[in-house]
């Protein structure tokens, strides 16, 4: 009898050890250890729920997210974008950098979108705080756009179909060169192609691109005014966005590291679905334009230049200066991180 009890004790200890070992090998979200595994909700989404009852039954939940930083002065352009994306079954989130939300209620779609307001912040500041990868994990593609874009010739569903067929993890629609402010040649629309992944022309930056070019901005690159990310690419990009560098200058050059493979193949510009980039300076504008009068003339209403005021800040210049300073900081951080991480191998070493 004593021998049987001893054997049972050994078996029970062995079972407990196996269970403990299997539990230790489980990968659980940080901080969830006090909870039974079945109750853990690892992700979330942006679908709204009613206070009682059940939500309206959809054919299927939204798989795509459109987010943009917007100001009330660009409401007509934003209205066109929002209508296009809502009609294509996107979840729409608006980041209000001017703090104005109520004036959007005149649009019928206002109650159908998510409004987030914080004064004088950029879309990257909003994205870092409200588009965590676990929150948007259920969305196959994330559109993170500026407000000064024309979408008359853009169809969101056709765009998704193209990037999926082409295997593009990071992309943007091409720019209509006749109506757009084009900063980099690679973003200009090609009329004879559905998608292009490189350019062979010298752009405004003076960088020469040819068949041997293997680095941004000649290939493996998009601009950041209208980026589109797969959910896998966005998870990587979110980690690369610096919490304190809100203008994100320099981020575009390194997006290729998040392309889930060869950046020259997985990053591209879609020509078949194109947009207009108006290039409007919005961040840093004075909150109210003063009606200045000189010699009896209202020079603001006449469209004339106001005389410089002593010690007055030029807000646009200050924003530009801050953007460039952040670019230099980001480059230093990248260089330092590369030097310190002995386990990391650069897939795109500089030639």
Coordinates of C-alpha atoms in Angstrom, one line a residue, residues 15 20-21 82 87 101 104 121-122 148 181-182 189 198 209-210 258 272 277 287 320 351:
X15 CA 2.5 15.5 -14.4
X20 CA 4.4 23.7 -15.6
X21 CA 6.9 23.3 -18.4
X82 CA -14.6 60.4 -46.8
X87 CA -18.9 53.9 -49.8
X101 CA -15.2 69.0 -34.5
X104 CA -18.2 68.8 -39.4
X121 CA -0.6 67.8 -33.8
X122 CA 0.5 65.9 -37.0
X148 CA -4.9 68.2 -49.4
X181 CA 2.7 69.4 -56.7
X182 CA 5.3 66.6 -57.4
X189 CA 1.9 58.9 -62.8
X198 CA 11.2 52.6 -59.9
X209 CA 18.2 57.4 -61.2
X210 CA 19.0 54.7 -63.7
X258 CA 9.2 47.3 -43.2
X272 CA -4.1 53.0 -62.6
X277 CA -1.7 66.5 -54.5
X287 CA -5.4 80.4 -36.1
X320 CA 9.8 73.7 -41.6
X351 CA 27.5 50.9 -51.3

